[in-house]
Amino acid sequence: MEPNIVWTALIEHAQQKHRFLDQLCSLCSGEFTGKGGTVHCKRSCAGCCSLNVRCTLTEAVALAPHLNDNQIEALHLHAEKLKQIDRDSRDLKSFLKASRDQVGPCPLLDADGACSVYEHRPLACRALLSTMAPHYCTLDFSTLNSTEKQAFMAQLDQESVNFPTHYLAMPQQIAQAAEMECLEKMKEAFGVAVTGNLPYLLDLELTLKVSEKLAEGRGLQNFIDPICKNDSFLISFT
Ligand code: SF4
């Protein structure tokens, strides 16, 4: 198959997974509210966009053509800061804390705090349905003492959430299975499956056209930051 045909097929497959997950999220949300719960997610509530959002390279390649110059510039600045933190962090915990404290939320949020690429956002974003107030999506749980943590967990509907988080479990399980399928297809096509931080992967695609390099059979590891590629918190190859 031609390289661009391969990417087209991978992207269509990922988009099918997006549509399926959206339907499932509606069902799960309806079921949860039907038994008295509340799903707090709504437009301009961007609490979960301050988390470290990871996606498949296929989803980043699909999203990249929909970005304007301002978004591309914001992504690039964000990715440069993340790379510095990646180099300086000794473990995932310190990377997550530094990216939250020093880099801030996803650069694809618009001025109103809404997702500017909502139709194209990855599985990981689609799958987060919060059963508690937005405050809990931005909370740094490492700052809570044990009494506060226990009080938080006591409020969770353990049958419904991905315990000990406050997000509905089923959408996350389905999204993870869908990501695995996307990665298997990428591996079949190119011999490697790539996942990583959403802004970082987008910047890689925009600055280095990594989709073309993969399709040409050139190893991605040869093109990315030599420090980031070893034990990086930004990108993984399987
Ligand atoms: S892509 Fe959209 S939904 Fe996902 S983290 Fe960024 S702004 Fe939030």
mmCIF file with all atom_site columns, N, CA and C in Angstrom, residues 9-45:
data_model
loop_
_atom_site.group_PDB
_atom_site.id
_atom_site.type_symbol
_atom_site.label_atom_id
_atom_site.label_alt_id
_atom_site.label_comp_id
_atom_site.label_asym_id
_atom_site.label_entity_id
_atom_site.label_seq_id
_atom_site.pdbx_PDB_ins_code
_atom_site.Cartn_x
_atom_site.Cartn_y
_atom_site.Cartn_z
_atom_site.occupancy
_atom_site.B_iso_or_equiv
_atom_site.pdbx_formal_charge
_atom_site.auth_seq_id
_atom_site.auth_comp_id
_atom_site.auth_asym_id
_atom_site.auth_atom_id
_atom_site.pdbx_PDB_model_num
ATOM 1   N N  . ALA A 1 9  ? -5.841  4.860  6.183  1.00 0.00 ? 9  ALA A N  1
ATOM 2   C CA . ALA A 1 9  ? -6.550  3.717  6.777  1.00 0.00 ? 9  ALA A CA 1
ATOM 3   C C  . ALA A 1 9  ? -6.417  3.743  8.304  1.00 0.00 ? 9  ALA A C  1
ATOM 4   N N  . LEU A 1 10 ? -5.221  4.065  8.790  1.00 0.00 ? 10 LEU A N  1
ATOM 5   C CA . LEU A 1 10 ? -5.026  4.114  10.245 1.00 0.00 ? 10 LEU A CA 1
ATOM 6   C C  . LEU A 1 10 ? -5.889  5.207  10.879 1.00 0.00 ? 10 LEU A C  1
ATOM 7   N N  . ILE A 1 11 ? -5.934  6.347  10.206 1.00 0.00 ? 11 ILE A N  1
ATOM 8   C CA . ILE A 1 11 ? -6.720  7.473  10.743 1.00 0.00 ? 11 ILE A CA 1
ATOM 9   C C  . ILE A 1 11 ? -8.216  7.148  10.716 1.00 0.00 ? 11 ILE A C  1
ATOM 10  N N  . GLU A 1 12 ? -8.686  6.525  9.636  1.00 0.00 ? 12 GLU A N  1
ATOM 11  C CA . GLU A 1 12 ? -10.112 6.159  9.587  1.00 0.00 ? 12 GLU A CA 1
ATOM 12  C C  . GLU A 1 12 ? -10.457 5.171  10.694 1.00 0.00 ? 12 GLU A C  1
ATOM 13  N N  . HIS A 1 13 ? -9.554  4.254  10.942 1.00 0.00 ? 13 HIS A N  1
ATOM 14  C CA . HIS A 1 13 ? -9.773  3.277  12.010 1.00 0.00 ? 13 HIS A CA 1
ATOM 15  C C  . HIS A 1 13 ? -9.868  3.992  13.367 1.00 0.00 ? 13 HIS A C  1
ATOM 16  N N  . ALA A 1 14 ? -8.942  4.932  13.620 1.00 0.00 ? 14 ALA A N  1
ATOM 17  C CA . ALA A 1 14 ? -8.968  5.675  14.895 1.00 0.00 ? 14 ALA A CA 1
ATOM 18  C C  . ALA A 1 14 ? -10.253 6.497  15.010 1.00 0.00 ? 14 ALA A C  1
ATOM 19  N N  . GLN A 1 15 ? -10.691 7.089  13.895 1.00 0.00 ? 15 GLN A N  1
ATOM 20  C CA . GLN A 1 15 ? -11.915 7.908  13.943 1.00 0.00 ? 15 GLN A CA 1
ATOM 21  C C  . GLN A 1 15 ? -13.160 7.051  14.214 1.00 0.00 ? 15 GLN A C  1
ATOM 22  N N  . GLN A 1 16 ? -13.147 5.827  13.688 1.00 0.00 ? 16 GLN A N  1
ATOM 23  C CA . GLN A 1 16 ? -14.248 4.897  14.013 1.00 0.00 ? 16 GLN A CA 1
ATOM 24  C C  . GLN A 1 16 ? -14.285 4.656  15.516 1.00 0.00 ? 16 GLN A C  1
ATOM 25  N N  . LYS A 1 17 ? -13.100 4.485  16.097 1.00 0.00 ? 17 LYS A N  1
ATOM 26  C CA . LYS A 1 17 ? -13.015 4.256  17.551 1.00 0.00 ? 17 LYS A CA 1
ATOM 27  C C  . LYS A 1 17 ? -13.513 5.488  18.316 1.00 0.00 ? 17 LYS A C  1
ATOM 28  N N  . HIS A 1 18 ? -13.203 6.661  17.817 1.00 0.00 ? 18 HIS A N  1
ATOM 29  C CA . HIS A 1 18 ? -13.695 7.893  18.453 1.00 0.00 ? 18 HIS A CA 1
ATOM 30  C C  . HIS A 1 18 ? -15.225 7.905  18.470 1.00 0.00 ? 18 HIS A C  1
ATOM 31  N N  . ARG A 1 19 ? -15.815 7.595  17.313 1.00 0.00 ? 19 ARG A N  1
ATOM 32  C CA . ARG A 1 19 ? -17.293 7.638  17.227 1.00 0.00 ? 19 ARG A CA 1
ATOM 33  C C  . ARG A 1 19 ? -17.914 6.607  18.167 1.00 0.00 ? 19 ARG A C  1
ATOM 34  N N  . PHE A 1 20 ? -17.339 5.428  18.184 1.00 0.00 ? 20 PHE A N  1
ATOM 35  C CA . PHE A 1 20 ? -17.869 4.369  19.047 1.00 0.00 ? 20 PHE A CA 1
ATOM 36  C C  . PHE A 1 20 ? -17.775 4.787  20.516 1.00 0.00 ? 20 PHE A C  1
ATOM 37  N N  . LEU A 1 21 ? -16.623 5.364  20.890 1.00 0.00 ? 21 LEU A N  1
ATOM 38  C CA . LEU A 1 21 ? -16.437 5.777  22.284 1.00 0.00 ? 21 LEU A CA 1
ATOM 39  C C  . LEU A 1 21 ? -17.427 6.886  22.656 1.00 0.00 ? 21 LEU A C  1
ATOM 40  N N  . ASP A 1 22 ? -17.676 7.815  21.735 1.00 0.00 ? 22 ASP A N  1
ATOM 41  C CA . ASP A 1 22 ? -18.635 8.895  22.018 1.00 0.00 ? 22 ASP A CA 1
ATOM 42  C C  . ASP A 1 22 ? -20.021 8.318  22.331 1.00 0.00 ? 22 ASP A C  1
ATOM 43  N N  . GLN A 1 23 ? -20.423 7.310  21.537 1.00 0.00 ? 23 GLN A N  1
ATOM 44  C CA . GLN A 1 23 ? -21.736 6.682  21.777 1.00 0.00 ? 23 GLN A CA 1
ATOM 45  C C  . GLN A 1 23 ? -21.752 6.015  23.148 1.00 0.00 ? 23 GLN A C  1
ATOM 46  N N  . LEU A 1 24 ? -20.657 5.317  23.441 1.00 0.00 ? 24 LEU A N  1
ATOM 47  C CA . LEU A 1 24 ? -20.598 4.614  24.712 1.00 0.00 ? 24 LEU A CA 1
ATOM 48  C C  . LEU A 1 24 ? -20.607 5.604  25.892 1.00 0.00 ? 24 LEU A C  1
ATOM 49  N N  . CYS A 1 25 ? -19.902 6.740  25.713 1.00 0.00 ? 25 CYS A N  1
ATOM 50  C CA . CYS A 1 25 ? -19.878 7.753  26.785 1.00 0.00 ? 25 CYS A CA 1
ATOM 51  C C  . CYS A 1 25 ? -21.291 8.275  27.061 1.00 0.00 ? 25 CYS A C  1
ATOM 52  N N  . SER A 1 26 ? -22.074 8.478  25.981 1.00 0.00 ? 26 SER A N  1
ATOM 53  C CA . SER A 1 26 ? -23.457 8.936  26.175 1.00 0.00 ? 26 SER A CA 1
ATOM 54  C C  . SER A 1 26 ? -24.253 7.916  26.977 1.00 0.00 ? 26 SER A C  1
ATOM 55  N N  . LEU A 1 27 ? -24.085 6.647  26.622 1.00 0.00 ? 27 LEU A N  1
ATOM 56  C CA . LEU A 1 27 ? -24.806 5.587  27.338 1.00 0.00 ? 27 LEU A CA 1
ATOM 57  C C  . LEU A 1 27 ? -24.392 5.532  28.806 1.00 0.00 ? 27 LEU A C  1
ATOM 58  N N  . CYS A 1 28 ? -23.071 5.566  29.044 1.00 0.00 ? 28 CYS A N  1
ATOM 59  C CA . CYS A 1 28 ? -22.568 5.474  30.428 1.00 0.00 ? 28 CYS A CA 1
ATOM 60  C C  . CYS A 1 28 ? -23.024 6.671  31.249 1.00 0.00 ? 28 CYS A C  1
ATOM 61  N N  . SER A 1 29 ? -22.986 7.838  30.618 1.00 0.00 ? 29 SER A N  1
ATOM 62  C CA . SER A 1 29 ? -23.398 9.052  31.310 1.00 0.00 ? 29 SER A CA 1
ATOM 63  C C  . SER A 1 29 ? -24.877 8.963  31.688 1.00 0.00 ? 29 SER A C  1
ATOM 64  N N  . GLY A 1 30 ? -25.700 8.496  30.723 1.00 0.00 ? 30 GLY A N  1
ATOM 65  C CA . GLY A 1 30 ? -27.132 8.357  30.973 1.00 0.00 ? 30 GLY A CA 1
ATOM 66  C C  . GLY A 1 30 ? -27.414 7.361  32.077 1.00 0.00 ? 30 GLY A C  1
ATOM 67  N N  . GLU A 1 31 ? -26.675 6.263  32.051 1.00 0.00 ? 31 GLU A N  1
ATOM 68  C CA . GLU A 1 31 ? -26.882 5.228  33.068 1.00 0.00 ? 31 GLU A CA 1
ATOM 69  C C  . GLU A 1 31 ? -26.515 5.760  34.454 1.00 0.00 ? 31 GLU A C  1
ATOM 70  N N  . PHE A 1 32 ? -25.400 6.516  34.511 1.00 0.00 ? 32 PHE A N  1
ATOM 71  C CA . PHE A 1 32 ? -24.939 7.027  35.812 1.00 0.00 ? 32 PHE A CA 1
ATOM 72  C C  . PHE A 1 32 ? -25.908 8.067  36.365 1.00 0.00 ? 32 PHE A C  1
ATOM 73  N N  . THR A 1 33 ? -26.369 8.963  35.492 1.00 0.00 ? 33 THR A N  1
ATOM 74  C CA . THR A 1 33 ? -27.317 9.981  35.980 1.00 0.00 ? 33 THR A CA 1
ATOM 75  C C  . THR A 1 33 ? -28.663 9.329  36.312 1.00 0.00 ? 33 THR A C  1
ATOM 76  N N  . GLY A 1 34 ? -28.994 8.255  35.570 1.00 0.00 ? 34 GLY A N  1
ATOM 77  C CA . GLY A 1 34 ? -30.252 7.544  35.839 1.00 0.00 ? 34 GLY A CA 1
ATOM 78  C C  . GLY A 1 34 ? -30.302 6.938  37.220 1.00 0.00 ? 34 GLY A C  1
ATOM 79  N N  . LYS A 1 35 ? -29.162 6.644  37.776 1.00 0.00 ? 35 LYS A N  1
ATOM 80  C CA . LYS A 1 35 ? -29.180 6.078  39.142 1.00 0.00 ? 35 LYS A CA 1
ATOM 81  C C  . LYS A 1 35 ? -28.821 7.139  40.195 1.00 0.00 ? 35 LYS A C  1
ATOM 82  N N  . GLY A 1 36 ? -28.962 8.412  39.785 1.00 0.00 ? 36 GLY A N  1
ATOM 83  C CA . GLY A 1 36 ? -28.830 9.489  40.770 1.00 0.00 ? 36 GLY A CA 1
ATOM 84  C C  . GLY A 1 36 ? -27.494 10.193 40.793 1.00 0.00 ? 36 GLY A C  1
ATOM 85  N N  . GLY A 1 37 ? -26.543 9.762  39.946 1.00 0.00 ? 37 GLY A N  1
ATOM 86  C CA . GLY A 1 37 ? -25.239 10.421 39.929 1.00 0.00 ? 37 GLY A CA 1
ATOM 87  C C  . GLY A 1 37 ? -25.259 11.671 39.047 1.00 0.00 ? 37 GLY A C  1
ATOM 88  N N  . THR A 1 38 ? -24.163 12.396 39.058 1.00 0.00 ? 38 THR A N  1
ATOM 89  C CA . THR A 1 38 ? -24.022 13.583 38.206 1.00 0.00 ? 38 THR A CA 1
ATOM 90  C C  . THR A 1 38 ? -22.713 13.488 37.437 1.00 0.00 ? 38 THR A C  1
ATOM 91  N N  . VAL A 1 39 ? -22.798 13.715 36.111 1.00 0.00 ? 39 VAL A N  1
ATOM 92  C CA . VAL A 1 39 ? -21.578 13.858 35.314 1.00 0.00 ? 39 VAL A CA 1
ATOM 93  C C  . VAL A 1 39 ? -21.365 15.358 35.144 1.00 0.00 ? 39 VAL A C  1
ATOM 94  N N  . HIS A 1 40 ? -20.259 15.854 35.660 1.00 0.00 ? 40 HIS A N  1
ATOM 95  C CA . HIS A 1 40 ? -20.054 17.308 35.782 1.00 0.00 ? 40 HIS A CA 1
ATOM 96  C C  . HIS A 1 40 ? -19.456 17.948 34.533 1.00 0.00 ? 40 HIS A C  1
ATOM 97  N N  . CYS A 1 41 ? -19.051 17.142 33.539 1.00 0.00 ? 41 CYS A N  1
ATOM 98  C CA . CYS A 1 41 ? -18.354 17.691 32.367 1.00 0.00 ? 41 CYS A CA 1
ATOM 99  C C  . CYS A 1 41 ? -19.295 18.571 31.542 1.00 0.00 ? 41 CYS A C  1
ATOM 100 N N  . LYS A 1 42 ? -18.784 19.749 31.144 1.00 0.00 ? 42 LYS A N  1
ATOM 101 C CA . LYS A 1 42 ? -19.551 20.637 30.276 1.00 0.00 ? 42 LYS A CA 1
ATOM 102 C C  . LYS A 1 42 ? -18.575 21.564 29.554 1.00 0.00 ? 42 LYS A C  1
ATOM 103 N N  . ARG A 1 43 ? -19.063 22.247 28.533 1.00 0.00 ? 43 ARG A N  1
ATOM 104 C CA . ARG A 1 43 ? -18.224 23.159 27.759 1.00 0.00 ? 43 ARG A CA 1
ATOM 105 C C  . ARG A 1 43 ? -17.574 24.205 28.674 1.00 0.00 ? 43 ARG A C  1
ATOM 106 N N  . SER A 1 44 ? -16.316 24.487 28.397 1.00 0.00 ? 44 SER A N  1
ATOM 107 C CA . SER A 1 44 ? -15.527 25.469 29.148 1.00 0.00 ? 44 SER A CA 1
ATOM 108 C C  . SER A 1 44 ? -15.146 25.007 30.548 1.00 0.00 ? 44 SER A C  1
ATOM 109 N N  . CYS A 1 45 ? -15.433 23.762 30.870 1.00 0.00 ? 45 CYS A N  1
ATOM 110 C CA . CYS A 1 45 ? -14.877 23.188 32.092 1.00 0.00 ? 45 CYS A CA 1
ATOM 111 C C  . CYS A 1 45 ? -13.662 22.403 31.654 1.00 0.00 ? 45 CYS A C  1
#
